[in-house]
Short mmCIF file of N, CA and C in Angstrom, two decimals:
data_model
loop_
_atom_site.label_atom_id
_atom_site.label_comp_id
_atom_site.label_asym_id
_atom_site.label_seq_id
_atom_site.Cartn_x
_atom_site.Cartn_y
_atom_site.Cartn_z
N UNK A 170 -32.99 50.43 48.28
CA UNK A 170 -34.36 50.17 47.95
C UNK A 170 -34.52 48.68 47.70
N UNK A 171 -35.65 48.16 48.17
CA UNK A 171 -36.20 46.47 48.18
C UNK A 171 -37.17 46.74 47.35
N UNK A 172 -38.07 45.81 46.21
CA UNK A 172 -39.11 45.73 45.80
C UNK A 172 -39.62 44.32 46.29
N UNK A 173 -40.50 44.30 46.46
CA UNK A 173 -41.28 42.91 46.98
C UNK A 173 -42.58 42.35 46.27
N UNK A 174 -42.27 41.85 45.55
CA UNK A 174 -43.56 41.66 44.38
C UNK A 174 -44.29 40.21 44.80
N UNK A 175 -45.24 40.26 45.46
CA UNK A 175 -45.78 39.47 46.28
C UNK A 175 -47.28 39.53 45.79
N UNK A 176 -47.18 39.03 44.21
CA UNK A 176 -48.44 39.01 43.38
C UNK A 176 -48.74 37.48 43.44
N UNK A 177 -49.93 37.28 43.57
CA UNK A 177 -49.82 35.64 44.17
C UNK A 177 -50.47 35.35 46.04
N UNK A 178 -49.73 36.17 46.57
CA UNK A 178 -49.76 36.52 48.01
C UNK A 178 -51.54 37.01 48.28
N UNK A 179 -52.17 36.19 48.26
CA UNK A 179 -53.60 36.76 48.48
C UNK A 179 -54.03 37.08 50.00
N UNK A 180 -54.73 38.15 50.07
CA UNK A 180 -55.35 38.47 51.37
C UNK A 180 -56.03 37.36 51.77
N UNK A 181 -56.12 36.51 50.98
CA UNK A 181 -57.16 35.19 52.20
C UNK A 181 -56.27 34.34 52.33
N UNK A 182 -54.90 34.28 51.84
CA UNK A 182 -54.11 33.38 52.57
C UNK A 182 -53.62 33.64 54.10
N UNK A 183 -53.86 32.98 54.90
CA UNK A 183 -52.93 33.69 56.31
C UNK A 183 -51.86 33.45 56.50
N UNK A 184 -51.45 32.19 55.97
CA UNK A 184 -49.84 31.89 56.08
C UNK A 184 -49.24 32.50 55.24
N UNK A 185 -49.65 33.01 53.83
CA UNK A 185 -48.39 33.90 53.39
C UNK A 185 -48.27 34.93 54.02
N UNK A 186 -49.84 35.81 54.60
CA UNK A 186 -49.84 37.31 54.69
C UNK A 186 -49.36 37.39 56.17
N UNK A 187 -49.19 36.44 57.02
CA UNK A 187 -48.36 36.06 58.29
C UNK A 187 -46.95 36.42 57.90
N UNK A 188 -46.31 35.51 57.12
CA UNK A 188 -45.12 35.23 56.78
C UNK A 188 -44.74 36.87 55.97
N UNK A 189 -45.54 37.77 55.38
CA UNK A 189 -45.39 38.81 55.08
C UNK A 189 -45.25 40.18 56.16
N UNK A 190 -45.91 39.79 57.20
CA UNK A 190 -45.87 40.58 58.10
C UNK A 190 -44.22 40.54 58.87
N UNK A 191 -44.18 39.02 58.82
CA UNK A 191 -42.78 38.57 59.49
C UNK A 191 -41.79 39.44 58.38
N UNK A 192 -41.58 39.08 57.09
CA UNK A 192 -40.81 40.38 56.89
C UNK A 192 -40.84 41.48 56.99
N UNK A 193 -41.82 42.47 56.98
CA UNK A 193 -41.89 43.53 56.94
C UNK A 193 -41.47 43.58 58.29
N UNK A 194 -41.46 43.40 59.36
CA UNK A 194 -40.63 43.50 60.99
C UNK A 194 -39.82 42.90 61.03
N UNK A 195 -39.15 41.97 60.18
CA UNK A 195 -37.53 42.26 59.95
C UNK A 195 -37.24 43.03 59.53
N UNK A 196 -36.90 43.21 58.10
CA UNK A 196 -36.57 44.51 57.28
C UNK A 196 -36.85 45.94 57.68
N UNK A 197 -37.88 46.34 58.58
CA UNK A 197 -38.26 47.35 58.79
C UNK A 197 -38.24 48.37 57.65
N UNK A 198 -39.23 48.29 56.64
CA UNK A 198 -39.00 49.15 55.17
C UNK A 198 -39.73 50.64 55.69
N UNK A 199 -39.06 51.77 55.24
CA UNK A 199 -38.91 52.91 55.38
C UNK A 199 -40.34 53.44 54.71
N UNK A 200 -40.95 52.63 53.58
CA UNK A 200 -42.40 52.66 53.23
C UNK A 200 -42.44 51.70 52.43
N UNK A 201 -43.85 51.29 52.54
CA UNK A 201 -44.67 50.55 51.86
C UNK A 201 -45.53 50.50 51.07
N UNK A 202 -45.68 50.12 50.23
CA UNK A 202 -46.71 50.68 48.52
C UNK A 202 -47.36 49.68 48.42
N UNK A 203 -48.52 49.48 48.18
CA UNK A 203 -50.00 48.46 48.07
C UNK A 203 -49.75 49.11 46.02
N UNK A 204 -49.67 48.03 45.36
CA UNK A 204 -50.02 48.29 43.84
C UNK A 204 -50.86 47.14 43.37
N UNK A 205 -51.87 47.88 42.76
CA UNK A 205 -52.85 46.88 42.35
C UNK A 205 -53.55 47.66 41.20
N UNK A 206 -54.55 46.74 40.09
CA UNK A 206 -54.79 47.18 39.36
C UNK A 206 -56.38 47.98 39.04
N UNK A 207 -56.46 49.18 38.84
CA UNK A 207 -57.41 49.78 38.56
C UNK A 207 -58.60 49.27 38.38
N UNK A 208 -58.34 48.37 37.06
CA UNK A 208 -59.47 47.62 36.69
C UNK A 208 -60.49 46.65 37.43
N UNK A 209 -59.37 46.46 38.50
CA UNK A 209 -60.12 45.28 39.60
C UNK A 209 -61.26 45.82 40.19
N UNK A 210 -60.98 46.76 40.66
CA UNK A 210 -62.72 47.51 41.37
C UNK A 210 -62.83 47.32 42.47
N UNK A 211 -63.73 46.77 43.17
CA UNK A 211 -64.02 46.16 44.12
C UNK A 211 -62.92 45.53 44.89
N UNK A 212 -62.35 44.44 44.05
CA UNK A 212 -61.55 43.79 44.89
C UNK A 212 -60.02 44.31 45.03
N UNK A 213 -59.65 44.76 44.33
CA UNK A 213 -58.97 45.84 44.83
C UNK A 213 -58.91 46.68 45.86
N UNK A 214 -59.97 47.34 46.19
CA UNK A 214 -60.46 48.62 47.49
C UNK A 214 -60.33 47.01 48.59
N UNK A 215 -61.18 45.64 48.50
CA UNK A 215 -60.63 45.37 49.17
C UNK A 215 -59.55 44.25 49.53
N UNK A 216 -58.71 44.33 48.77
CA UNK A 216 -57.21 43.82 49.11
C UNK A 216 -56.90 44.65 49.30
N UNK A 217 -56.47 46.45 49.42
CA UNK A 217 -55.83 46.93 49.85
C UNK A 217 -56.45 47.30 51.04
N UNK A 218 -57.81 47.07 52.06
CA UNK A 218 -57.99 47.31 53.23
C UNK A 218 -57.47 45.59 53.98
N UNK A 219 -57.51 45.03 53.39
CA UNK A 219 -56.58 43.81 54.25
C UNK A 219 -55.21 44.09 54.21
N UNK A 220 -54.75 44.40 53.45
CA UNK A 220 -53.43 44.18 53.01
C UNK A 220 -53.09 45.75 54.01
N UNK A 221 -53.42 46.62 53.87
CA UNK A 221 -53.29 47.82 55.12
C UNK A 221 -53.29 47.18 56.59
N UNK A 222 -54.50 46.33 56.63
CA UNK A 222 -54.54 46.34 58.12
C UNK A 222 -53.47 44.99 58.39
N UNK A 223 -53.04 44.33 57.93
CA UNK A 223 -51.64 43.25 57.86
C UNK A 223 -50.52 43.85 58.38
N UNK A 224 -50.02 44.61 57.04
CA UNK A 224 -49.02 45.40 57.05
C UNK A 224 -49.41 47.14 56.48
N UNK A 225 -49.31 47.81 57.60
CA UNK A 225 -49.47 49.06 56.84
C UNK A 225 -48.87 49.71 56.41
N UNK A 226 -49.80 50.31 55.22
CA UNK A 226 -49.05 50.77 53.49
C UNK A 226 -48.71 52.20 53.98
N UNK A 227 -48.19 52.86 52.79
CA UNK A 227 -47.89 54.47 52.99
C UNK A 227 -48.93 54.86 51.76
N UNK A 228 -49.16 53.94 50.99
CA UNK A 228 -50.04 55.07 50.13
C UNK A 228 -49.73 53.34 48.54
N UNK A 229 -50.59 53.75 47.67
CA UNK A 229 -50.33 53.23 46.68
C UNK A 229 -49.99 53.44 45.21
N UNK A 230 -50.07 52.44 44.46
CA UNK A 230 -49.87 52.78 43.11
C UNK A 230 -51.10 52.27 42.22
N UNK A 231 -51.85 52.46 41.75
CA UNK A 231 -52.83 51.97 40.72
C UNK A 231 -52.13 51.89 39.21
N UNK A 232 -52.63 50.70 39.11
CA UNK A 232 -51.85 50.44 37.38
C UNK A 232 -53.00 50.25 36.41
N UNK A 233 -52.90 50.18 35.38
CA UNK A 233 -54.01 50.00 34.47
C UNK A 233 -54.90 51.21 34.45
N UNK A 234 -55.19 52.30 34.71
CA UNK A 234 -56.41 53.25 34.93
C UNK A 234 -56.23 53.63 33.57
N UNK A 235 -55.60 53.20 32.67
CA UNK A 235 -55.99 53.87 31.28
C UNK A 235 -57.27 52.75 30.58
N UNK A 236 -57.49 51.89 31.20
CA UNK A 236 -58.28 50.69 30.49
C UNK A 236 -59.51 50.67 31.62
N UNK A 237 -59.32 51.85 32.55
CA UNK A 237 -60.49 51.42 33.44
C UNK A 237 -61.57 53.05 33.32
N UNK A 238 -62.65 53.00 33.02
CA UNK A 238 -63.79 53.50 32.46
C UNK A 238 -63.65 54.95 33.37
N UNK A 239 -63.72 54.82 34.54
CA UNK A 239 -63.74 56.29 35.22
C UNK A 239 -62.65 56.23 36.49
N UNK A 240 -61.72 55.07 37.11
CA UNK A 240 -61.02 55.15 38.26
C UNK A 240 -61.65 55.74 39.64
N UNK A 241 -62.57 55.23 39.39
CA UNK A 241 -63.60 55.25 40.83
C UNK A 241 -62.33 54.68 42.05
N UNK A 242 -61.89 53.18 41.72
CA UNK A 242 -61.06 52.55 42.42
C UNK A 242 -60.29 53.13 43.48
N UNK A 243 -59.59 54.58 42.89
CA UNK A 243 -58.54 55.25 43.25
C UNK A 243 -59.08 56.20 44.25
N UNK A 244 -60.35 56.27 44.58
CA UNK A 244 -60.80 57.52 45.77
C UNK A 244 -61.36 56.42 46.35
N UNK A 245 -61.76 55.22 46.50
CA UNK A 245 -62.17 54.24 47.48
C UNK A 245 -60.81 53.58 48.37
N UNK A 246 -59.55 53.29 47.57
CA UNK A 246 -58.63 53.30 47.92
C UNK A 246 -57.29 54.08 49.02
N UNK A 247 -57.92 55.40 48.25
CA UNK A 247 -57.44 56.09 49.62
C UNK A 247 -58.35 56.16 50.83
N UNK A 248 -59.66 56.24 50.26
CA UNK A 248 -60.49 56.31 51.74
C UNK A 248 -60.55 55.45 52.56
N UNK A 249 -60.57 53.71 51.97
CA UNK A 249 -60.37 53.15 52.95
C UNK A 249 -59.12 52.39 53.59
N UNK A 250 -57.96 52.87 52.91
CA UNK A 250 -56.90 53.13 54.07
C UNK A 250 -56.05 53.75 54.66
N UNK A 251 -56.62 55.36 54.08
CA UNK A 251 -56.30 56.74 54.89
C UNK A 251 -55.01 57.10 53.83
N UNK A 252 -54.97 56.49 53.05
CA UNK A 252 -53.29 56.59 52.42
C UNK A 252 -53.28 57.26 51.18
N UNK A 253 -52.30 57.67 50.60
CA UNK A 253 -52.70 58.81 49.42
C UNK A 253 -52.31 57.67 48.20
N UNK A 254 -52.68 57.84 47.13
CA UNK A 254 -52.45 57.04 45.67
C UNK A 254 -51.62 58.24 45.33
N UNK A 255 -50.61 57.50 45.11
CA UNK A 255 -48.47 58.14 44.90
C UNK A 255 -48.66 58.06 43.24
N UNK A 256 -49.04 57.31 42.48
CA UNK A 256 -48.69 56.91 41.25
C UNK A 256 -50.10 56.27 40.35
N UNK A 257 -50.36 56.88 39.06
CA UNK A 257 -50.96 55.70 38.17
C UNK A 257 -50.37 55.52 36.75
N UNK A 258 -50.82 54.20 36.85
CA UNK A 258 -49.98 53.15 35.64
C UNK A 258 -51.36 53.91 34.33
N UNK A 259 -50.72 54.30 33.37
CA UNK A 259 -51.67 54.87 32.31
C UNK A 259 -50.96 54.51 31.05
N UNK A 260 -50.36 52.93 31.00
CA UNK A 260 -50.12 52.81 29.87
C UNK A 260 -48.49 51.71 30.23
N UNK A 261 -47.61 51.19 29.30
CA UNK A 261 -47.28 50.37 29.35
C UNK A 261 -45.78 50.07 29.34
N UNK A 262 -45.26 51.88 28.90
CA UNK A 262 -43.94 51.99 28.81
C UNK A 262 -43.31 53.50 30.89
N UNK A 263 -42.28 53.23 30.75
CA UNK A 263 -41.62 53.89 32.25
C UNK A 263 -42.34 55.68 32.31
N UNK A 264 -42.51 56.38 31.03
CA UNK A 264 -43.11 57.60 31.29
C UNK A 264 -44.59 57.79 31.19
N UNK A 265 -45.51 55.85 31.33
CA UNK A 265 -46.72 56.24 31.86
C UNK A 265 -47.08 55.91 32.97
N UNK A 266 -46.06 55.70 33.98
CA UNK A 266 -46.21 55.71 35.16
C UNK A 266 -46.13 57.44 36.13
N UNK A 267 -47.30 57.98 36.17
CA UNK A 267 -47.43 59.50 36.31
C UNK A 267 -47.85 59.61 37.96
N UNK A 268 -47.48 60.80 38.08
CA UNK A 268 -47.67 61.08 39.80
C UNK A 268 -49.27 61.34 39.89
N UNK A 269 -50.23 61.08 41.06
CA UNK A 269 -51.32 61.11 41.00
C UNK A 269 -51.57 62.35 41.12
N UNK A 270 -53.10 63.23 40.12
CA UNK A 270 -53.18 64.42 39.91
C UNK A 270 -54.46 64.54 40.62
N UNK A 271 -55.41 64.82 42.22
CA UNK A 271 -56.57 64.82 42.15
C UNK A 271 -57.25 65.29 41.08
N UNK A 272 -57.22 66.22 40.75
CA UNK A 272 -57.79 66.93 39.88
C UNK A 272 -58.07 66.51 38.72
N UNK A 273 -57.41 65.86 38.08
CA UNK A 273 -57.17 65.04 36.68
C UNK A 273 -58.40 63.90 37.18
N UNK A 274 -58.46 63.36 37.99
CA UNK A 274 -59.40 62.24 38.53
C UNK A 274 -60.85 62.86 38.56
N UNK A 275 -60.66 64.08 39.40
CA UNK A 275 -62.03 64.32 39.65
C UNK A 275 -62.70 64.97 37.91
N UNK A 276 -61.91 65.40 36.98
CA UNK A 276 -62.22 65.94 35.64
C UNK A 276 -62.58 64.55 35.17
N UNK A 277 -62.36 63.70 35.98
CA UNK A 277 -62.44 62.49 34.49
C UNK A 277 -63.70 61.49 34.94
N UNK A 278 -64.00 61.71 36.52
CA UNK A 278 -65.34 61.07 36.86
C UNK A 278 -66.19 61.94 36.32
N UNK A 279 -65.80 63.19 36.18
CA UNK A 279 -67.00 64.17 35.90
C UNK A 279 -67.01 64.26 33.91
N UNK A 280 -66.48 63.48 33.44
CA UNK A 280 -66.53 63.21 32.67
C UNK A 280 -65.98 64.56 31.56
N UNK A 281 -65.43 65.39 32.35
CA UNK A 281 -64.34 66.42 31.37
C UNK A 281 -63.26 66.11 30.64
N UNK A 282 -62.75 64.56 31.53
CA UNK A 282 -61.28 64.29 31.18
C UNK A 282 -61.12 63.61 29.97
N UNK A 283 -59.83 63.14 29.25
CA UNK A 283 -59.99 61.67 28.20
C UNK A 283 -59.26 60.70 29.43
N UNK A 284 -59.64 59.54 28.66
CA UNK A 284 -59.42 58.30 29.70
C UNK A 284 -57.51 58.19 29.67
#
């Protein structure tokens, strides 16, 4: 396993996200994870449709959704790059990193859930 933490690496750069592509077709990684943070919103949904169409992801991780009001983020995210959300960050220690629950999401836009 590689981690590639390429925070910094902005979708409007082209020479990094060039130079990112160039690794990912070296290395040839077995999958790819887009992680970004909940809270971002907008720009989030879209860095991960650049960052898909660059190099394409297998699915992502959302971090922060315990500080973000309803995680709208996380169904714009899969929709616009077909990919499933694997993981959300709900807090700050290794057992609040939880597998994504639709259901838990859709209870919590609908305002059944706690945040």
């Amino acid at each position: 396993m590689v981690l590639a933490d390429t925070a910094g690496r902005l979708h409007t750069n082209i020479n990094l996200m060039d130079q990112m592509k160039k690794i990912v077709r070296v290395t040839k990684p077995d999958l790819l994870i887009f992680v970004d943070e909940a809270i971002a919103g907008n720009d989030a949904v879209e860095r991960a449709r650049l960052f898909n169409e660059s190099v394409p992801i297998g699915g992502s991780i959302l971090t922060k959704t315990d500080a973000d009001a309803k995680g709208g983020s996380a169904i714009s995210i899969a929709y616009i790059t077909g990919k499933p959300v694997l993981f959300l960050g709900v807090g700050q220690t290794y057992p609040d990193l939880v597998k994504f629950e639709p259901h838990w999401l859709v209870d919590r836009l609908m305002g059944e859930a706690e945040a």
